Coordinates of C-alpha atoms in Angstrom, one line a residue:
X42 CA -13.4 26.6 14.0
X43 CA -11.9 27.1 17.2
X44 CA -9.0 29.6 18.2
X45 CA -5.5 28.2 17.5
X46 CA -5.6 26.8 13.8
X47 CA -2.7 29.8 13.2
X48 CA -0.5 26.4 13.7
X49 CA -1.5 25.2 10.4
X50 CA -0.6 28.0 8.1
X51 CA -0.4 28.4 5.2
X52 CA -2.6 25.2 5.2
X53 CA -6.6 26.3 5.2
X54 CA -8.7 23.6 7.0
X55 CA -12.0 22.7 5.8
X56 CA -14.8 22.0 7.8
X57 CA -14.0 18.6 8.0
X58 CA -10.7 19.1 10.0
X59 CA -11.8 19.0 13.5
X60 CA -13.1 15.7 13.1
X61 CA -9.2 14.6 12.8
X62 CA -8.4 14.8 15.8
X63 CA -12.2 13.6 17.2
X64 CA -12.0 10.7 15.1
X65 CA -8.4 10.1 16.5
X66 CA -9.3 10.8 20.5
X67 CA -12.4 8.4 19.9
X68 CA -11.0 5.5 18.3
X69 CA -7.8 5.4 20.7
X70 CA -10.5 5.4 23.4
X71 CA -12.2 2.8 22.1
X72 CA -9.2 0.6 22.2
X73 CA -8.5 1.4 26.1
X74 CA -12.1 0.6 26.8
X75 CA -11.8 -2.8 24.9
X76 CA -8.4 -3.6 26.7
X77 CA -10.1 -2.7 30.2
X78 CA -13.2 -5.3 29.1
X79 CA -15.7 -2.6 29.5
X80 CA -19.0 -3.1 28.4
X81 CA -20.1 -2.1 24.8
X82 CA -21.1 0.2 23.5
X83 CA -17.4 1.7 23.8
X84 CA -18.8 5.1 22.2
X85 CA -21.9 6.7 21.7
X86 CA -20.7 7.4 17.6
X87 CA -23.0 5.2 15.3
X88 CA -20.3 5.6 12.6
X89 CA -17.9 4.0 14.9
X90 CA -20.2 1.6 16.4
X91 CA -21.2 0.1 12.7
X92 CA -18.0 0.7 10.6
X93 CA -15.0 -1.2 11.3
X94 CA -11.4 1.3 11.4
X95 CA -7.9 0.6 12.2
X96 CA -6.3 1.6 15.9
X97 CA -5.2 5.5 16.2
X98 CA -1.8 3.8 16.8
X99 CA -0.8 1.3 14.2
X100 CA 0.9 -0.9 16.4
X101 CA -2.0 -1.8 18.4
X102 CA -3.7 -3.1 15.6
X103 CA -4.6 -6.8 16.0
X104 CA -2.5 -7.9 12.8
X105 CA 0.2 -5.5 14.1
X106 CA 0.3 -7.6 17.3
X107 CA 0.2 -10.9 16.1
X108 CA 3.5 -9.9 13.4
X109 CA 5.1 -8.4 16.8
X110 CA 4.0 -11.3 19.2
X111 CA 4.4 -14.6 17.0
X112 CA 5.8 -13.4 14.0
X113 CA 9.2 -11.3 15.0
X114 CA 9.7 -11.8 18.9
X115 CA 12.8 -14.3 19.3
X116 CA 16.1 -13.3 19.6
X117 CA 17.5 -16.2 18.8
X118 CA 16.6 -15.9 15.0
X119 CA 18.9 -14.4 12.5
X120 CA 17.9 -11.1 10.7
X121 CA 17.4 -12.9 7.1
X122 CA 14.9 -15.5 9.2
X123 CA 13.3 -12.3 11.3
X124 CA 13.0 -10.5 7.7
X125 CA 11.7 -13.4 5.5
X126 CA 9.0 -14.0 8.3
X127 CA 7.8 -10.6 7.9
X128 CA 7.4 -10.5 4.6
X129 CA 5.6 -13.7 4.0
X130 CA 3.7 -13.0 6.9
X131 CA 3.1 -9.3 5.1
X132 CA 2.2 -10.5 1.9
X133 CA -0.7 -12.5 3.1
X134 CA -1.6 -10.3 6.2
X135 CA -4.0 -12.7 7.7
X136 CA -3.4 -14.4 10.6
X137 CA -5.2 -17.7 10.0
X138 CA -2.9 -18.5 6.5
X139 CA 0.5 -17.4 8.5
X140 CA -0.9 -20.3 11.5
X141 CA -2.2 -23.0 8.6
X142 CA 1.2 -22.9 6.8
X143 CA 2.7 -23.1 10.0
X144 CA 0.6 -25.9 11.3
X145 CA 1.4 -27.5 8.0
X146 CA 5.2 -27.1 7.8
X147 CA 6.5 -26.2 11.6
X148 CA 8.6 -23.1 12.0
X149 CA 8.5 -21.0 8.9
X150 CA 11.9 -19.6 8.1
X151 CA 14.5 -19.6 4.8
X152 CA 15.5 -23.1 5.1
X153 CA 11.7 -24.5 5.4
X154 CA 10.0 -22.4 2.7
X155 CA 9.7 -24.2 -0.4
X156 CA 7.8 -22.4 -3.6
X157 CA 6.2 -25.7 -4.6
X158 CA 5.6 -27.0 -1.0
X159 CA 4.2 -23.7 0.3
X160 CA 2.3 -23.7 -3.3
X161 CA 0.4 -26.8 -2.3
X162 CA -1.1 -25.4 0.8
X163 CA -2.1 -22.4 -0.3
X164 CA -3.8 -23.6 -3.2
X165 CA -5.2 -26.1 -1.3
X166 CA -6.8 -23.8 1.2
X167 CA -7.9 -21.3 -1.9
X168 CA -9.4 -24.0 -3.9
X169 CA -11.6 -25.4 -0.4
X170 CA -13.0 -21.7 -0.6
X171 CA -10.9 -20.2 2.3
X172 CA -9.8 -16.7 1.2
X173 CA -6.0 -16.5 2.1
X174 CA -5.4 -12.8 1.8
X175 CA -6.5 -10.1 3.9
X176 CA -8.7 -7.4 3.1
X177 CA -6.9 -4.5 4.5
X178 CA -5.4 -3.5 1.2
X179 CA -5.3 -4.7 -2.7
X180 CA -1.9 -6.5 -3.2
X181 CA -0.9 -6.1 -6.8
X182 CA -0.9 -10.2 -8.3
X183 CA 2.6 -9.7 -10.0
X184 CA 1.5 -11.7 -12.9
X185 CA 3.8 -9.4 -14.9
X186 CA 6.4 -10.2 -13.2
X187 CA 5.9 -14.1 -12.4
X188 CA 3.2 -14.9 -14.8
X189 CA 1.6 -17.6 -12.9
X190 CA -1.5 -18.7 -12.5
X191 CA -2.7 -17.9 -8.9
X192 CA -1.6 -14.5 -7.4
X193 CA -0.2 -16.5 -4.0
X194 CA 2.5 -18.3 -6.8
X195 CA 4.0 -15.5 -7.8
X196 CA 3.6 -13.9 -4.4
X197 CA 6.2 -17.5 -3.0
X198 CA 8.2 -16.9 -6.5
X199 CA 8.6 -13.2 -5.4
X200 CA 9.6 -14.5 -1.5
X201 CA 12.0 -16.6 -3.5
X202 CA 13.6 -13.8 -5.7
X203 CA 13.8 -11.6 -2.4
X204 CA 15.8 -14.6 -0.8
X205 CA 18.1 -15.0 -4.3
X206 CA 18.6 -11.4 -4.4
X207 CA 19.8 -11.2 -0.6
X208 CA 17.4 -8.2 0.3
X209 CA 17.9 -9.2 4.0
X210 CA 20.8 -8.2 3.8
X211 CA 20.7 -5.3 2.1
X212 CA 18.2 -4.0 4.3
X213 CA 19.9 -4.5 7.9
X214 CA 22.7 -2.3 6.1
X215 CA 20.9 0.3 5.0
X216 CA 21.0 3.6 7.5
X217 CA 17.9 5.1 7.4
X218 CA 14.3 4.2 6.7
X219 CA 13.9 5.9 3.8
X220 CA 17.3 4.2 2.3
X221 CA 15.4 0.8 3.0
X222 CA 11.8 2.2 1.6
X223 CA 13.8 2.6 -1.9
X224 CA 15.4 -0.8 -1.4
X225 CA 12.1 -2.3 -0.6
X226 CA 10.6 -0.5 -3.7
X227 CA 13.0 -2.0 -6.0
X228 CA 11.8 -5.3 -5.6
X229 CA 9.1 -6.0 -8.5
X230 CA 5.3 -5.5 -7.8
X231 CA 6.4 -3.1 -4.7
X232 CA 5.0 0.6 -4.9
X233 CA 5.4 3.2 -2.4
X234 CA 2.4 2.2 -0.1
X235 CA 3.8 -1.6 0.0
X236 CA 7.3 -0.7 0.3
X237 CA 6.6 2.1 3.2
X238 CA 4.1 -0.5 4.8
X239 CA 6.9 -3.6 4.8
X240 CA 9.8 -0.9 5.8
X241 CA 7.6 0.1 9.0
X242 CA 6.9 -3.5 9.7
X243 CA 10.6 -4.6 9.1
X244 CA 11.2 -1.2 11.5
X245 CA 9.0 -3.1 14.4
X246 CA 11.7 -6.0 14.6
X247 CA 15.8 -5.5 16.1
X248 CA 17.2 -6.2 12.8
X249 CA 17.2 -2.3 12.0
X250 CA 17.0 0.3 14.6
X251 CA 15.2 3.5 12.4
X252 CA 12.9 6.2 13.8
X253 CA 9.3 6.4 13.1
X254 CA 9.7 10.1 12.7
X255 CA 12.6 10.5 9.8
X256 CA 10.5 9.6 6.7
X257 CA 6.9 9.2 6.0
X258 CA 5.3 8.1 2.3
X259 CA 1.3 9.1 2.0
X260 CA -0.8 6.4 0.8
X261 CA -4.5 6.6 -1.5
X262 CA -6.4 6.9 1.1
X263 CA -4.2 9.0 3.4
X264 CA -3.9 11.7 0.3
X265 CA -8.0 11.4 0.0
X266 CA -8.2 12.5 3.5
X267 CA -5.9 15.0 3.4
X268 CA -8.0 16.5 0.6
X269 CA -10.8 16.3 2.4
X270 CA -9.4 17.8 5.9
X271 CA -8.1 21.0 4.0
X272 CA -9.6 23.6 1.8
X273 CA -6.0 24.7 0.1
X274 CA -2.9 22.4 0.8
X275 CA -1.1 25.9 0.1
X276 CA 1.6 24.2 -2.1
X277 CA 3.0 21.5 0.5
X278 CA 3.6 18.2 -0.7
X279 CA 1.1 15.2 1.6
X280 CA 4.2 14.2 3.5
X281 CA 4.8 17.4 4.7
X282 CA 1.5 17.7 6.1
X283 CA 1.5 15.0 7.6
X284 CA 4.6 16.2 9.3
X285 CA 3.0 19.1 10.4
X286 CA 0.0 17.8 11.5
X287 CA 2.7 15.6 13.6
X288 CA 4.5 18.0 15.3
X289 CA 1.1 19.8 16.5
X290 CA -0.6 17.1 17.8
X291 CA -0.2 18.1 21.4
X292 CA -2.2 21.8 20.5
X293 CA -4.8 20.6 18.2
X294 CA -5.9 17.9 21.0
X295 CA -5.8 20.7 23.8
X296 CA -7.6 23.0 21.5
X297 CA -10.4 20.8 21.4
X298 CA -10.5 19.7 24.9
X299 CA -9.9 16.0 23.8
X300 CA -7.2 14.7 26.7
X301 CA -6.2 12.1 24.3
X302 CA -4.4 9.2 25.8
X303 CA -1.4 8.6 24.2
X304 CA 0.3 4.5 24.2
X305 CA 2.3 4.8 27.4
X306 CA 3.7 8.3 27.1
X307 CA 4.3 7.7 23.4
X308 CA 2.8 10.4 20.8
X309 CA 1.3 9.3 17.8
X310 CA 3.9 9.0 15.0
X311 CA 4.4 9.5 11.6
X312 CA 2.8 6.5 10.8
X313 CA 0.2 6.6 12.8
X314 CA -0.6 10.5 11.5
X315 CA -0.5 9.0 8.1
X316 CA -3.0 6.3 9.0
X317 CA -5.4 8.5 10.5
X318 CA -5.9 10.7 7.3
X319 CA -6.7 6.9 6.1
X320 CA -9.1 6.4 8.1
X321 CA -11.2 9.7 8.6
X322 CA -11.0 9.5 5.0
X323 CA -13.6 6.6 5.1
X324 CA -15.5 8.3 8.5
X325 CA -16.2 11.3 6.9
X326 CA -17.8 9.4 3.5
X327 CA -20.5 8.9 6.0
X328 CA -20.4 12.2 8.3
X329 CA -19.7 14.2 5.5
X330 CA -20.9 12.8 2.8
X331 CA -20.4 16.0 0.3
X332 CA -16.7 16.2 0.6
X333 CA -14.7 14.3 -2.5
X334 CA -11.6 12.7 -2.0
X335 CA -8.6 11.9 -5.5
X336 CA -10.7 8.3 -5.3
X337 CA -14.3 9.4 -5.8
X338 CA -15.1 6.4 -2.6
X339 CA -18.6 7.2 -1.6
X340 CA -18.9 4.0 1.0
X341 CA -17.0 2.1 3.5
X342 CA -17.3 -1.1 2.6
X343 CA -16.2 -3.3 6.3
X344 CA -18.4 -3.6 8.9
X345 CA -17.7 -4.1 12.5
X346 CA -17.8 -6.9 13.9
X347 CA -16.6 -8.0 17.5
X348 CA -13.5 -10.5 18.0
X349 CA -13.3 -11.6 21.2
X350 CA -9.9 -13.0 20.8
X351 CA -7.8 -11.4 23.5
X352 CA -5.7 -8.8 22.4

């Protein structure tokens, strides 16, 4: 370990720490280099080459795009329009269902979305084979709640009960993210991870206005890397390292002699520190295969492959 780590007391790093910040200098890299065309192999890590991992910045994740580009982006709309969007859009989090329905119906919004009409298409499409979900994270079926059939029903019955209930505008009043998190969690089926996931992506839009550096909730595999990335957590809770780990960003890179690039002058945020535990979570079941996470994952289970679609 290198001179400097006096930054993280009382927190003891474990051998695995370092690769933090490599993993995070690496795969930001790797997005420039894809931006800029360059020719592959954009890094000379096999790990990185074969396995596929989300963006350093969350934002610059294809999906994350997409929701900002053609999902959000029109002023015109009103906020319970901009909000439903997201969170049908969410709920899925694959971009070929959001364009079917819309290719199906026109311009999703409140007024257009029908349970029974939406219903159709989806099971349609799941019934032809088509998987409609992405596989970024387990969404919980909300059977419990909806008791139907197929988990996309009672995902459109849950759209509906968001509508009935008038989150939308619940949420543009709220004053802070974490006000809207709890909000967001009320709603049935919605945890911490979904409800901190949805308030970041609702957070992307114009309809609220909070700062990505207030509140931060630690997800599975964010707590599994943090385990893995220190020896003794020293009695802090995972939100507050990732805080930490937040505000020394700048030193930890500079320490290393990784002259990260950051997104246009922009340092890597709450959400984006939070991610990155994710992530080397799954890198380091492969580089260090000896270290347990709370899950017990051994494997990552995506591989890369290359999208050419322009970013």
């Amino acid at each position: 370990m290198k001179k400097g780590i006096s930054k993280l007391y009382p927190l003891i790093p474990s051998i695995a720490y370092d690769y933090y910040w490599y993993f995070a200098f690496e795969r930001q890299n790797i997005y420039i280099k894809k931006l800029q065309n360059a020719p592959q192999p954009w890094t000379e890590d096999e790990i990185l080459q074969k396995y596929k991992f989300t963006n350093a910045y969350r934002v610059t994740d294809r999906v994350s795009q997409y929701l900002v580009k053609n999902v959000i982006y029109d002023k015109s709309r009103e906020y319970w329009d901009v909000i439903f969007r997201i969170l049908f859009f969410k709920l899925f989090n694959k971009i070929e269902t959001w364009e079917y329905i819309e290719s199906e119906i026109g311009e999703i919004s409140v007024k257009s979305f029908s349970v029974a009409k939406f219903d159709k298409l989806l099971t349609n499409l799941k019934t032809s084979g088509v998987s409609i979900y992405s596989g970024a994270y387990i969404m919980p079926s909300g059977i419990s709640y909806f008791n139907n059939k197929y988990k996309h029903t009672n995902h459109l019955e849950l759209l509906k009960y968001i509508i009935k209930n008038k989150f939308p505008e619940k949420i543009v009043q709220c004053k802070s993210m974490k006000n809207a998190f709890e909000l967001l969690k009320s709603i049935p089926s919605f945890g911490d991870f979904l409800a901190f996931q949805y308030v970041v992506d609702i957070n992307y839009s114009e309809v609220v206005n909070f700062s990505e550096m207030d509140f931060v909730v630690a997800g599975p595999g964010a707590r599994d890397g943090i385990k893995k990335c220190f020896s003794d957590l020293a009695g802090l809770n995972y939100e507050e390292i990732i805080k930490l780990i937040c505000d020394i960003q700048v030193e930890e890179f500079s320490r290393l002699n990784l002259p990260f690039k950051n997104l246009g002058g922009r340092s890597l945020q709450l959400i984006d520190c939070q991610n990155l535990f994710c992530e080397i979570d799954k890198y380091l079941r492969v580089k260090l295969p000896e270290l347990s996470g709370n899950s017990g994952r051994v494997r990552i289970k995506q591989k890369y492959t290359v999208n050419n679609k322009t970013i």
